[in-house]
PDB file of C-alpha atoms in Angstrom:
ATOM      1  CA  MET A   1       0.000   0.000   0.000  1.00  0.00           C
ATOM      2  CA  SER A   2       2.868   2.385   0.791  1.00  0.00           C
ATOM      3  CA  VAL A   3       4.284   1.832  -2.718  1.00  0.00           C
ATOM      4  CA  VAL A   4       0.965   2.861  -4.279  1.00  0.00           C
ATOM      5  CA  TYR A   5       0.841   5.941  -2.063  1.00  0.00           C
ATOM      6  CA  LEU A   6       4.396   6.938  -3.049  1.00  0.00           C
ATOM      7  CA  ILE A   7       3.597   6.583  -6.757  1.00  0.00           C
ATOM      8  CA  SER A   8       0.485   8.745  -6.333  1.00  0.00           C
ATOM      9  CA  ILE A   9       2.461  11.491  -4.606  1.00  0.00           C
ATOM     10  CA  LEU A  10       5.052  11.495  -7.442  1.00  0.00           C
ATOM     11  CA  CYS A  11       2.297  11.792 -10.081  1.00  0.00           C
ATOM     12  CA  ILE A  12       0.703  14.725  -8.244  1.00  0.00           C
ATOM     13  CA  PHE A  13       4.029  16.526  -8.000  1.00  0.00           C
ATOM     14  CA  SER A  14       4.799  15.996 -11.720  1.00  0.00           C
ATOM     15  CA  LEU A  15       1.394  17.193 -12.880  1.00  0.00           C
ATOM     16  CA  PHE A  16       1.480  20.237 -10.625  1.00  0.00           C
ATOM     17  CA  GLN A  17       4.935  21.222 -11.908  1.00  0.00           C
ATOM     18  CA  ASP A  18       3.934  20.952 -15.631  1.00  0.00           C
ATOM     19  CA  ARG A  19       0.539  22.642 -15.361  1.00  0.00           C
ATOM     20  CA  VAL A  20       1.049  25.272 -12.646  1.00  0.00           C
ATOM     21  CA  HIS A  21       0.492  28.173 -15.095  1.00  0.00           C
ATOM     22  CA  SER A  22      -2.627  26.719 -16.743  1.00  0.00           C
ATOM     23  CA  SER A  23      -6.210  26.998 -15.526  1.00  0.00           C
ATOM     24  CA  VAL A  24      -7.564  25.770 -18.882  1.00  0.00           C
ATOM     25  CA  ILE A  25      -6.266  22.198 -18.966  1.00  0.00           C
ATOM     26  CA  PRO A  26      -8.101  19.938 -16.537  1.00  0.00           C
ATOM     27  CA  VAL A  27      -5.964  17.283 -14.915  1.00  0.00           C
ATOM     28  CA  LYS A  28      -7.686  14.006 -14.071  1.00  0.00           C
ATOM     29  CA  GLN A  29      -6.037  11.126 -12.283  1.00  0.00           C
ATOM     30  CA  VAL A  30      -7.106   8.111 -10.302  1.00  0.00           C
ATOM     31  CA  PHE A  31      -5.574   8.063  -6.861  1.00  0.00           C
ATOM     32  CA  SER A  32      -5.619   5.692  -3.960  1.00  0.00           C
ATOM     33  CA  LYS A  33      -7.896   6.195  -0.979  1.00  0.00           C
ATOM     34  CA  GLU A  34      -4.959   7.207   1.164  1.00  0.00           C
ATOM     35  CA  SER A  35      -4.148  10.226  -1.132  1.00  0.00           C
ATOM     36  CA  GLU A  36      -7.755  11.207  -1.959  1.00  0.00           C
ATOM     37  CA  THR A  37      -7.847  14.064   0.551  1.00  0.00           C
ATOM     38  CA  ALA A  38      -4.615  15.542  -0.821  1.00  0.00           C
ATOM     39  CA  HIS A  39      -5.847  15.373  -4.415  1.00  0.00           C
ATOM     40  CA  GLN A  40      -9.191  17.010  -3.597  1.00  0.00           C
ATOM     41  CA  LYS A  41      -7.341  19.884  -1.956  1.00  0.00           C
ATOM     42  CA  LEU A  42      -5.072  20.321  -4.998  1.00  0.00           C
ATOM     43  CA  ASN A  43      -8.018  20.344  -7.406  1.00  0.00           C
ATOM     44  CA  ASN A  44     -10.095  22.662  -5.282  1.00  0.00           C
ATOM     45  CA  ASP A  45     -10.874  25.861  -7.338  1.00  0.00           C
ATOM     46  CA  THR A  46     -10.161  28.192  -4.405  1.00  0.00           C
ATOM     47  CA  THR A  47      -6.787  26.631  -3.782  1.00  0.00           C
ATOM     48  CA  ARG A  48      -5.908  26.656  -7.530  1.00  0.00           C
ATOM     49  CA  GLU A  49      -6.881  30.328  -7.948  1.00  0.00           C
ATOM     50  CA  HIS A  50      -4.866  31.158  -4.863  1.00  0.00           C
ATOM     51  CA  LEU A  51      -1.832  29.387  -6.335  1.00  0.00           C
ATOM     52  CA  GLN A  52      -2.263  31.124  -9.730  1.00  0.00           C
ATOM     53  CA  SER A  53      -2.651  34.522  -8.032  1.00  0.00           C
ATOM     54  CA  SER A  54       0.379  33.819  -5.932  1.00  0.00           C
ATOM     55  CA  VAL A  55       2.477  32.979  -9.019  1.00  0.00           C
ATOM     56  CA  GLU A  56       1.326  36.068 -10.896  1.00  0.00           C
ATOM     57  CA  ASN A  57       1.963  38.340  -7.900  1.00  0.00           C
ATOM     58  CA  ASN A  58       5.398  36.919  -7.382  1.00  0.00           C
ATOM     59  CA  ALA A  59       6.517  36.568 -10.977  1.00  0.00           C
ATOM     60  CA  GLY A  60       4.479  39.292 -12.734  1.00  0.00           C
ATOM     61  CA  CYS A  61       2.947  38.676 -16.198  1.00  0.00           C
ATOM     62  CA  LEU A  62       4.337  35.581 -17.838  1.00  0.00           C
ATOM     63  CA  CYS A  63       3.981  35.327 -21.640  1.00  0.00           C
ATOM     64  CA  THR A  64       6.111  32.919 -23.611  1.00  0.00           C
ATOM     65  CA  ASN A  65       6.204  33.753 -27.356  1.00  0.00           C
ATOM     66  CA  GLY A  66       3.726  36.559 -26.751  1.00  0.00           C
ATOM     67  CA  GLU A  67       3.493  39.997 -25.191  1.00  0.00           C
ATOM     68  CA  CYS A  68       1.991  41.175 -21.924  1.00  0.00           C
ATOM     69  CA  MET A  69      -0.716  43.766 -22.498  1.00  0.00           C
ATOM     70  CA  LYS A  70      -2.953  45.676 -20.090  1.00  0.00           C
ATOM     71  CA  LYS A  71      -6.597  44.671 -20.407  1.00  0.00           C
ATOM     72  CA  ASP A  72      -9.325  45.804 -18.017  1.00  0.00           C
ATOM     73  CA  GLY A  73      -6.647  47.052 -15.654  1.00  0.00           C
ATOM     74  CA  LYS A  74      -4.755  43.769 -15.648  1.00  0.00           C
ATOM     75  CA  GLU A  75      -1.759  42.566 -17.515  1.00  0.00           C
ATOM     76  CA  VAL A  76      -2.604  39.597 -19.692  1.00  0.00           C
ATOM     77  CA  CYS A  77      -0.658  37.554 -22.210  1.00  0.00           C
ATOM     78  CA  GLU A  78      -1.508  38.336 -25.823  1.00  0.00           C
ATOM     79  CA  CYS A  79      -0.452  35.927 -28.584  1.00  0.00           C
ATOM     80  CA  PRO A  80       0.723  37.318 -31.956  1.00  0.00           C
ATOM     81  CA  PRO A  81      -0.925  36.369 -35.269  1.00  0.00           C
ATOM     82  CA  GLU A  82      -0.449  32.744 -36.314  1.00  0.00           C
ATOM     83  CA  PHE A  83      -0.093  31.682 -32.633  1.00  0.00           C
ATOM     84  CA  GLY A  84      -2.625  30.148 -30.236  1.00  0.00           C
ATOM     85  CA  TYR A  85      -2.878  29.759 -26.431  1.00  0.00           C
ATOM     86  CA  LEU A  86      -1.458  26.526 -25.133  1.00  0.00           C
ATOM     87  CA  THR A  87      -1.946  27.983 -21.644  1.00  0.00           C
ATOM     88  CA  ARG A  88      -2.757  31.446 -20.358  1.00  0.00           C
ATOM     89  CA  SER A  89       0.906  32.326 -20.436  1.00  0.00           C
ATOM     90  CA  TYR A  90       2.240  30.216 -23.274  1.00  0.00           C
ATOM     91  CA  CYS A  91       1.711  30.976 -26.989  1.00  0.00           C
ATOM     92  CA  LYS A  92       2.290  28.108 -29.372  1.00  0.00           C
ATOM     93  CA  ALA A  93       2.806  28.465 -33.145  1.00  0.00           C
ATOM     94  CA  CYS A  94      -0.261  27.295 -35.064  1.00  0.00           C
ATOM     95  CA  LYS A  95       1.638  26.109 -38.137  1.00  0.00           C
ATOM     96  CA  CYS A  96      -1.605  26.350 -40.108  1.00  0.00           C
ATOM     97  CA  GLY A  97      -0.137  28.528 -42.833  1.00  0.00           C
ATOM     98  CA  LYS A  98       0.384  32.195 -43.595  1.00  0.00           C
ATOM     99  CA  GLY A  99      -2.251  34.484 -42.083  1.00  0.00           C
ATOM    100  CA  ALA A 100      -3.975  31.629 -40.224  1.00  0.00           C
ATOM    101  CA  ASN A 101      -4.705  31.577 -36.486  1.00  0.00           C
ATOM    102  CA  CYS A 102      -5.818  28.676 -34.326  1.00  0.00           C
ATOM    103  CA  THR A 103      -7.279  27.422 -31.076  1.00  0.00           C
ATOM    104  CA  ILE A 104      -5.410  24.828 -29.045  1.00  0.00           C
ATOM    105  CA  GLU A 105      -6.974  22.239 -26.778  1.00  0.00           C
ATOM    106  CA  ALA A 106      -4.331  20.828 -24.499  1.00  0.00           C
ATOM    107  CA  GLY A 107      -4.713  17.534 -22.674  1.00  0.00           C
ATOM    108  CA  TRP A 108      -3.048  14.179 -22.829  1.00  0.00           C
ATOM    109  CA  THR A 109      -2.894  15.031 -26.538  1.00  0.00           C
ATOM    110  CA  THR A 110      -2.844  18.516 -28.100  1.00  0.00           C
ATOM    111  CA  LYS A 111      -5.557  19.314 -30.651  1.00  0.00           C
ATOM    112  CA  ILE A 112      -5.063  22.320 -32.971  1.00  0.00           C
ATOM    113  CA  THR A 113      -8.036  23.787 -34.835  1.00  0.00           C
ATOM    114  CA  CYS A 114      -7.008  26.126 -37.650  1.00  0.00           C
ATOM    115  CA  ILE A 115      -8.836  29.422 -38.195  1.00  0.00           C
ATOM    116  CA  CYS A 116      -8.230  30.057 -41.901  1.00  0.00           C
ATOM    117  CA  PRO A 117      -8.400  33.384 -43.765  1.00  0.00           C
ATOM    118  CA  LYS A 118     -11.143  33.975 -46.320  1.00  0.00           C
ATOM    119  CA  GLY A 119     -10.884  31.728 -49.336  1.00  0.00           C
ATOM    120  CA  TYR A 120      -8.954  29.016 -47.427  1.00  0.00           C
ATOM    121  CA  HIS A 121     -10.146  25.842 -45.723  1.00  0.00           C
ATOM    122  CA  ALA A 122      -8.568  23.590 -43.101  1.00  0.00           C
ATOM    123  CA  VAL A 123      -7.226  20.182 -44.052  1.00  0.00           C
ATOM    124  CA  LYS A 124      -5.347  18.189 -41.379  1.00  0.00           C
ATOM    125  CA  GLU A 125      -4.337  21.172 -39.248  1.00  0.00           C
ATOM    126  CA  ARG A 126      -3.313  23.226 -42.240  1.00  0.00           C
ATOM    127  CA  CYS A 127      -5.092  25.965 -44.221  1.00  0.00           C
ATOM    128  CA  ILE A 128      -5.295  25.146 -47.911  1.00  0.00           C
ATOM    129  CA  GLY A 129      -5.894  28.015 -50.368  1.00  0.00           C
ATOM    130  CA  PRO A 130      -7.262  28.103 -53.911  1.00  0.00           C
ATOM    131  CA  CYS A 131      -3.722  27.688 -55.258  1.00  0.00           C
ATOM    132  CA  GLU A 132      -3.217  24.335 -53.534  1.00  0.00           C
ATOM    133  CA  PRO A 133      -2.962  22.259 -55.585  1.00  0.00           C
ATOM    134  CA  ASN A 134      -1.977  24.596 -58.406  1.00  0.00           C
ATOM    135  CA  PRO A 135      -5.009  24.927 -60.745  1.00  0.00           C
ATOM    136  CA  CYS A 136      -2.990  26.695 -63.455  1.00  0.00           C
ATOM    137  CA  LYS A 137      -2.061  24.529 -66.404  1.00  0.00           C
ATOM    138  CA  ASN A 138       0.819  24.682 -68.874  1.00  0.00           C
ATOM    139  CA  LYS A 139       3.314  26.051 -66.322  1.00  0.00           C
ATOM    140  CA  GLY A 140       1.047  28.910 -65.238  1.00  0.00           C
ATOM    141  CA  THR A 141       1.698  30.573 -61.863  1.00  0.00           C
ATOM    142  CA  CYS A 142      -1.176  30.784 -59.373  1.00  0.00           C
ATOM    143  CA  GLU A 143      -1.760  33.935 -57.285  1.00  0.00           C
ATOM    144  CA  ASP A 144      -4.231  34.311 -54.411  1.00  0.00           C
ATOM    145  CA  VAL A 145      -6.717  37.132 -54.886  1.00  0.00           C
ATOM    146  CA  ASP A 146      -9.904  38.153 -53.109  1.00  0.00           C
ATOM    147  CA  ASN A 147     -12.511  35.402 -53.361  1.00  0.00           C
ATOM    148  CA  GLY A 148     -10.387  33.162 -55.567  1.00  0.00           C
ATOM    149  CA  PHE A 149      -7.235  32.963 -57.626  1.00  0.00           C
ATOM    150  CA  GLU A 150      -5.646  34.244 -60.822  1.00  0.00           C
ATOM    151  CA  CYS A 151      -3.295  32.436 -63.160  1.00  0.00           C
ATOM    152  CA  VAL A 152      -0.302  34.226 -64.642  1.00  0.00           C
ATOM    153  CA  CYS A 153       0.018  32.358 -67.921  1.00  0.00           C
ATOM    154  CA  PRO A 154       3.095  31.976 -70.109  1.00  0.00           C
ATOM    155  CA  SER A 155       3.051  33.863 -73.396  1.00  0.00           C
ATOM    156  CA  THR A 156       2.004  30.733 -75.262  1.00  0.00           C
ATOM    157  CA  HIS A 157      -1.288  30.210 -73.419  1.00  0.00           C
ATOM    158  CA  THR A 158      -4.345  32.072 -72.181  1.00  0.00           C
ATOM    159  CA  GLY A 159      -7.612  31.408 -70.318  1.00  0.00           C
ATOM    160  CA  LYS A 160      -8.759  31.197 -66.686  1.00  0.00           C
ATOM    161  CA  THR A 161      -6.367  28.331 -65.971  1.00  0.00           C
ATOM    162  CA  CYS A 162      -4.012  28.806 -68.959  1.00  0.00           C
ATOM    163  CA  GLU A 163      -5.827  25.967 -70.701  1.00  0.00           C
ATOM    164  CA  THR A 164      -6.041  27.574 -74.152  1.00  0.00           C
ATOM    165  CA  LYS A 165      -3.071  27.777 -76.467  1.00  0.00           C
ATOM    166  CA  ASP A 166      -2.552  31.275 -77.853  1.00  0.00           C
ATOM    167  CA  PRO A 167      -3.224  30.977 -81.609  1.00  0.00           C
ATOM    168  CA  CYS A 168      -0.777  33.811 -82.274  1.00  0.00           C
ATOM    169  CA  THR A 169       2.098  31.754 -80.876  1.00  0.00           C
ATOM    170  CA  ASP A 170       2.619  30.086 -84.264  1.00  0.00           C
ATOM    171  CA  GLN A 171       2.729  33.504 -86.017  1.00  0.00           C
ATOM    172  CA  PRO A 172       0.017  32.731 -88.597  1.00  0.00           C
ATOM    173  CA  CYS A 173       0.027  36.217 -90.176  1.00  0.00           C
ATOM    174  CA  LEU A 174       2.216  36.488 -93.275  1.00  0.00           C
ATOM    175  CA  ASN A 175       3.971  39.387 -95.004  1.00  0.00           C
ATOM    176  CA  GLY A 176       4.518  41.402 -91.829  1.00  0.00           C
ATOM    177  CA  GLY A 177       0.919  41.113 -90.591  1.00  0.00           C
ATOM    178  CA  ILE A 178       0.266  41.562 -86.851  1.00  0.00           C
ATOM    179  CA  CYS A 179      -1.649  38.824 -85.020  1.00  0.00           C
ATOM    180  CA  LYS A 180      -4.186  39.712 -82.310  1.00  0.00           C
ATOM    181  CA  LEU A 181      -6.468  37.498 -80.219  1.00  0.00           C
ATOM    182  CA  TYR A 182     -10.052  37.710 -81.455  1.00  0.00           C
ATOM    183  CA  LYS A 183     -12.733  35.832 -79.459  1.00  0.00           C
ATOM    184  CA  ASP A 184     -11.614  32.184 -79.515  1.00  0.00           C
ATOM    185  CA  SER A 185      -9.330  32.599 -82.519  1.00  0.00           C
ATOM    186  CA  PHE A 186      -7.069  35.287 -84.039  1.00  0.00           C
ATOM    187  CA  LYS A 187      -7.222  38.173 -86.460  1.00  0.00           C
ATOM    188  CA  CYS A 188      -4.452  39.436 -88.735  1.00  0.00           C
ATOM    189  CA  TYR A 189      -3.879  43.139 -89.269  1.00  0.00           C
ATOM    190  CA  CYS A 190      -2.165  43.272 -92.652  1.00  0.00           C
ATOM    191  CA  THR A 191       0.420  45.739 -93.907  1.00  0.00           C
ATOM    192  CA  GLU A 192      -0.211  47.865 -96.988  1.00  0.00           C
ATOM    193  CA  HIS A 193      -0.778  45.980-100.257  1.00  0.00           C
ATOM    194  CA  PHE A 194      -1.687  42.703 -98.510  1.00  0.00           C
ATOM    195  CA  PHE A 195      -5.011  41.222 -97.431  1.00  0.00           C
ATOM    196  CA  GLY A 196      -6.686  37.907 -96.638  1.00  0.00           C
ATOM    197  CA  THR A 197      -7.265  35.915 -93.429  1.00  0.00           C
ATOM    198  CA  LYS A 198      -3.509  35.532 -92.977  1.00  0.00           C
ATOM    199  CA  CYS A 199      -2.364  38.456 -95.178  1.00  0.00           C
ATOM    200  CA  GLU A 200      -1.446  35.865 -97.784  1.00  0.00           C
ATOM    201  CA  ILE A 201      -2.901  37.708-100.799  1.00  0.00           C
ATOM    202  CA  VAL A 202      -0.903  40.428-102.517  1.00  0.00           C
ATOM    203  CA  ASP A 203      -3.008  43.483-103.393  1.00  0.00           C
ATOM    204  CA  PRO A 204      -3.222  43.427-107.217  1.00  0.00           C
ATOM    205  CA  CYS A 205      -3.762  47.194-107.219  1.00  0.00           C
ATOM    206  CA  ALA A 206      -0.406  47.788-105.530  1.00  0.00           C
ATOM    207  CA  THR A 207       1.313  48.174-108.920  1.00  0.00           C
ATOM    208  CA  LEU A 208      -1.268  50.749-110.145  1.00  0.00           C
ATOM    209  CA  PRO A 209      -2.232  48.824-113.276  1.00  0.00           C
ATOM    210  CA  CYS A 210      -5.068  51.159-114.389  1.00  0.00           C
ATOM    211  CA  GLN A 211      -4.002  53.792-116.944  1.00  0.00           C
ATOM    212  CA  ASN A 212      -5.383  57.197-117.936  1.00  0.00           C
ATOM    213  CA  GLY A 213      -6.758  57.987-114.483  1.00  0.00           C
ATOM    214  CA  GLY A 214      -8.640  54.699-114.056  1.00  0.00           C
ATOM    215  CA  VAL A 215      -9.548  53.582-110.517  1.00  0.00           C
ATOM    216  CA  CYS A 216      -8.324  50.112-109.475  1.00  0.00           C
ATOM    217  CA  LEU A 217     -10.649  47.826-107.470  1.00  0.00           C
ATOM    218  CA  VAL A 218      -9.724  44.468-105.951  1.00  0.00           C
ATOM    219  CA  ASN A 219     -11.772  41.708-107.573  1.00  0.00           C
ATOM    220  CA  GLY A 220     -11.104  38.376-105.856  1.00  0.00           C
ATOM    221  CA  ASP A 221      -7.476  37.543-106.498  1.00  0.00           C
ATOM    222  CA  SER A 222      -7.294  40.042-109.372  1.00  0.00           C
ATOM    223  CA  PHE A 223      -8.351  43.633-110.100  1.00  0.00           C
ATOM    224  CA  LYS A 224     -10.841  45.622-112.119  1.00  0.00           C
ATOM    225  CA  CYS A 225     -10.338  49.084-113.584  1.00  0.00           C
ATOM    226  CA  MET A 226     -13.083  51.693-113.516  1.00  0.00           C
ATOM    227  CA  CYS A 227     -12.174  53.789-116.575  1.00  0.00           C
ATOM    228  CA  LYS A 228     -12.882  57.453-117.211  1.00  0.00           C
ATOM    229  CA  THR A 229     -14.584  58.554-120.443  1.00  0.00           C
ATOM    230  CA  PRO A 230     -13.574  58.011-123.214  1.00  0.00           C
ATOM    231  CA  TYR A 231     -11.173  55.243-122.165  1.00  0.00           C
ATOM    232  CA  THR A 232     -11.842  51.536-122.063  1.00  0.00           C
ATOM    233  CA  GLY A 233      -9.980  48.237-121.922  1.00  0.00           C
ATOM    234  CA  GLU A 234      -8.785  46.007-119.089  1.00  0.00           C
ATOM    235  CA  LYS A 235      -6.362  48.702-117.926  1.00  0.00           C
ATOM    236  CA  CYS A 236      -8.114  51.716-119.515  1.00  0.00           C
ATOM    237  CA  GLU A 237      -5.479  51.645-122.199  1.00  0.00           C
ATOM    238  CA  LYS A 238      -7.886  52.028-125.161  1.00  0.00           C
ATOM    239  CA  VAL A 239      -9.762  55.111-126.349  1.00  0.00           C
ATOM    240  CA  TYR A 240     -13.425  54.475-126.952  1.00  0.00           C
ATOM    241  CA  CYS A 241     -15.050  56.261-129.866  1.00  0.00           C
ATOM    242  CA  ASP A 242     -18.534  55.393-131.140  1.00  0.00           C
ATOM    243  CA  ALA A 243     -18.036  54.890-134.865  1.00  0.00           C
ATOM    244  CA  SER A 244     -21.804  54.968-135.440  1.00  0.00           C
ATOM    245  CA  LEU A 245     -21.756  58.686-134.704  1.00  0.00           C
ATOM    246  CA  CYS A 246     -19.763  59.377-137.853  1.00  0.00           C
ATOM    247  CA  LYS A 247     -21.752  58.332-140.946  1.00  0.00           C
ATOM    248  CA  HIS A 248     -19.116  59.120-143.560  1.00  0.00           C
ATOM    249  CA  GLY A 249     -16.059  59.684-141.457  1.00  0.00           C
ATOM    250  CA  LYS A 250     -13.719  58.427-138.793  1.00  0.00           C
ATOM    251  CA  CYS A 251     -14.364  58.839-135.063  1.00  0.00           C
ATOM    252  CA  GLN A 252     -11.652  60.590-133.104  1.00  0.00           C
ATOM    253  CA  VAL A 253     -11.203  61.837-129.546  1.00  0.00           C
ATOM    254  CA  ILE A 254      -9.797  65.235-128.743  1.00  0.00           C
ATOM    255  CA  GLY A 255      -9.257  65.522-124.998  1.00  0.00           C
ATOM    256  CA  GLU A 256     -12.360  63.853-123.648  1.00  0.00           C
ATOM    257  CA  VAL A 257     -14.656  64.941-126.530  1.00  0.00           C
ATOM    258  CA  HIS A 258     -15.729  62.791-129.458  1.00  0.00           C
ATOM    259  CA  SER A 259     -15.540  64.294-132.971  1.00  0.00           C
ATOM    260  CA  CYS A 260     -15.767  63.076-136.540  1.00  0.00           C
ATOM    261  CA  LEU A 261     -13.071  63.371-139.181  1.00  0.00           C
ATOM    262  CA  CYS A 262     -15.147  63.390-142.397  1.00  0.00           C
ATOM    263  CA  TYR A 263     -14.178  61.655-145.557  1.00  0.00           C
ATOM    264  CA  GLN A 264     -13.725  63.772-148.721  1.00  0.00           C
ATOM    265  CA  GLY A 265     -17.012  65.024-150.125  1.00  0.00           C
ATOM    266  CA  TYR A 266     -18.798  65.059-146.754  1.00  0.00           C
ATOM    267  CA  ILE A 267     -19.254  67.676-144.090  1.00  0.00           C
ATOM    268  CA  GLY A 268     -21.162  68.248-140.856  1.00  0.00           C
ATOM    269  CA  PRO A 269     -20.692  67.147-137.174  1.00  0.00           C
ATOM    270  CA  LYS A 270     -21.579  63.583-138.094  1.00  0.00           C
ATOM    271  CA  CYS A 271     -20.249  63.692-141.681  1.00  0.00           C
ATOM    272  CA  ASP A 272     -23.780  63.134-142.951  1.00  0.00           C
ATOM    273  CA  GLN A 273     -23.965  66.077-145.427  1.00  0.00           C
ATOM    274  CA  GLU A 274     -22.606  66.062-148.951  1.00  0.00           C
ATOM    275  CA  GLU A 275     -20.299  68.859-149.966  1.00  0.00           C
ATOM    276  CA  ILE A 276     -21.853  71.040-152.816  1.00  0.00           C
ATOM    277  CA  LYS A 277     -19.582  71.663-155.793  1.00  0.00           C
ATOM    278  CA  ILE A 278     -20.353  73.917-158.865  1.00  0.00           C
ATOM    279  CA  GLU A 279     -18.392  72.758-161.889  1.00  0.00           C
ATOM    280  CA  GLY A 280     -16.666  75.351-164.202  1.00  0.00           C
ATOM    281  CA  CYS A 281     -17.495  78.349-162.046  1.00  0.00           C
ATOM    282  CA  GLY A 282     -14.354  78.823-160.057  1.00  0.00           C
ATOM    283  CA  SER A 283     -13.798  82.106-158.287  1.00  0.00           C
ATOM    284  CA  LYS A 284     -16.600  83.833-160.197  1.00  0.00           C
ATOM    285  CA  CYS A 285     -19.168  81.469-158.727  1.00  0.00           C
ATOM    286  CA  VAL A 286     -17.895  82.226-155.289  1.00  0.00           C
ATOM    287  CA  ALA A 287     -18.258  85.931-155.919  1.00  0.00           C
ATOM    288  CA  LEU A 288     -21.807  85.472-157.253  1.00  0.00           C
ATOM    289  CA  ILE A 289     -22.776  83.457-154.190  1.00  0.00           C
ATOM    290  CA  VAL A 290     -21.440  86.177-151.894  1.00  0.00           C
ATOM    291  CA  ILE A 291     -23.245  88.922-153.852  1.00  0.00           C
ATOM    292  CA  SER A 292     -26.451  86.921-153.827  1.00  0.00           C
ATOM    293  CA  ALA A 293     -26.203  86.488-150.144  1.00  0.00           C
ATOM    294  CA  LEU A 294     -25.667  90.177-149.589  1.00  0.00           C
ATOM    295  CA  LEU A 295     -28.578  91.089-151.864  1.00  0.00           C
ATOM    296  CA  GLY A 296     -30.753  88.640-150.064  1.00  0.00           C
ATOM    297  CA  LEU A 297     -29.933  90.215-146.753  1.00  0.00           C
ATOM    298  CA  SER A 298     -30.677  93.655-148.177  1.00  0.00           C
ATOM    299  CA  VAL A 299     -34.102  92.554-149.424  1.00  0.00           C
ATOM    300  CA  LEU A 300     -34.930  90.988-146.063  1.00  0.00           C
ATOM    301  CA  LEU A 301     -33.867  94.150-144.272  1.00  0.00           C
ATOM    302  CA  ASN A 302     -36.094  96.338-146.493  1.00  0.00           C
ATOM    303  CA  ILE A 303     -39.071  94.062-145.904  1.00  0.00           C
ATOM    304  CA  PHE A 304     -38.509  94.232-142.143  1.00  0.00           C
ATOM    305  CA  ILE A 305     -38.392  98.053-142.141  1.00  0.00           C
ATOM    306  CA  LEU A 306     -41.558  98.296-144.282  1.00  0.00           C
ATOM    307  CA  CYS A 307     -43.487  95.961-142.011  1.00  0.00           C
ATOM    308  CA  LYS A 308     -42.454  97.856-138.938  1.00  0.00           C
ATOM    309  CA  TYR A 309     -43.544 101.171-140.535  1.00  0.00           C
ATOM    310  CA  ARG A 310     -47.005  99.846-141.414  1.00  0.00           C
ATOM    311  CA  LEU A 311     -47.538  98.477-137.949  1.00  0.00           C
ATOM    312  CA  SER A 312     -46.779 101.878-136.461  1.00  0.00           C
ATOM    313  CA  GLN A 313     -49.539 103.636-138.584  1.00  0.00           C
TER     314      GLN A 313
END
């Protein structure tokens, strides 16, 4: 019986030495009848508070890994971020991860409950964020942001998790074209004189094929010239003249105006009048024609004056 009593006394002394600063951790032990009175006295709340008060009065504020702060007129131990209370005066590292706090339940075994920051959740006494495991594909780097994560993708990929290959990576635009992302594909911005989905078509108007002021238009893989009057032809190289306008003559263009060059014996704008010739008259006939014309004008003038005079009577 004395051996059992001695063992009980040694257990009480060991427990009291390890837990003297803690009022949180309950200590339970089965003792013999001979030591029951001593154990009840040790576990008595009044006695324990007296011992705690005595320690604090003698030693001041104790705070391992923390800092003593005044609260409600008393100095208390305050644990820093990422630490929890093992006892009132002992702060233990949570080891839950960056920015995470914890609560610690001490007993025969120590249980740590992680208090994780927003966006994180506890897994086996550790706070796991949205970047664990890394959701970014194709060597993307994950960054924590408010309410989620963002992937910093390599230049070859894009998308929420870098899952889409950048179509511009293969440089699909030809002839100096610039590739830009467009919806789920790409779009090429071509340099001058090139066009097409990949700038693969050379502008046929680049060489200015239309002559005589013609306007060049792209027509599929080729071109079409819009010619000015009176030009025609594939490249506006021909002069158009409507031969039907000249009945007995040749059509010609002077500037941008059509005219007729009449054949011998024909006159008029359209070469449709025969030239009058008087045989054997020569210069005398010309003189007679002029005199006749003058006389005719004189007669007409006299008639006009006479009519005007009669109307005035």
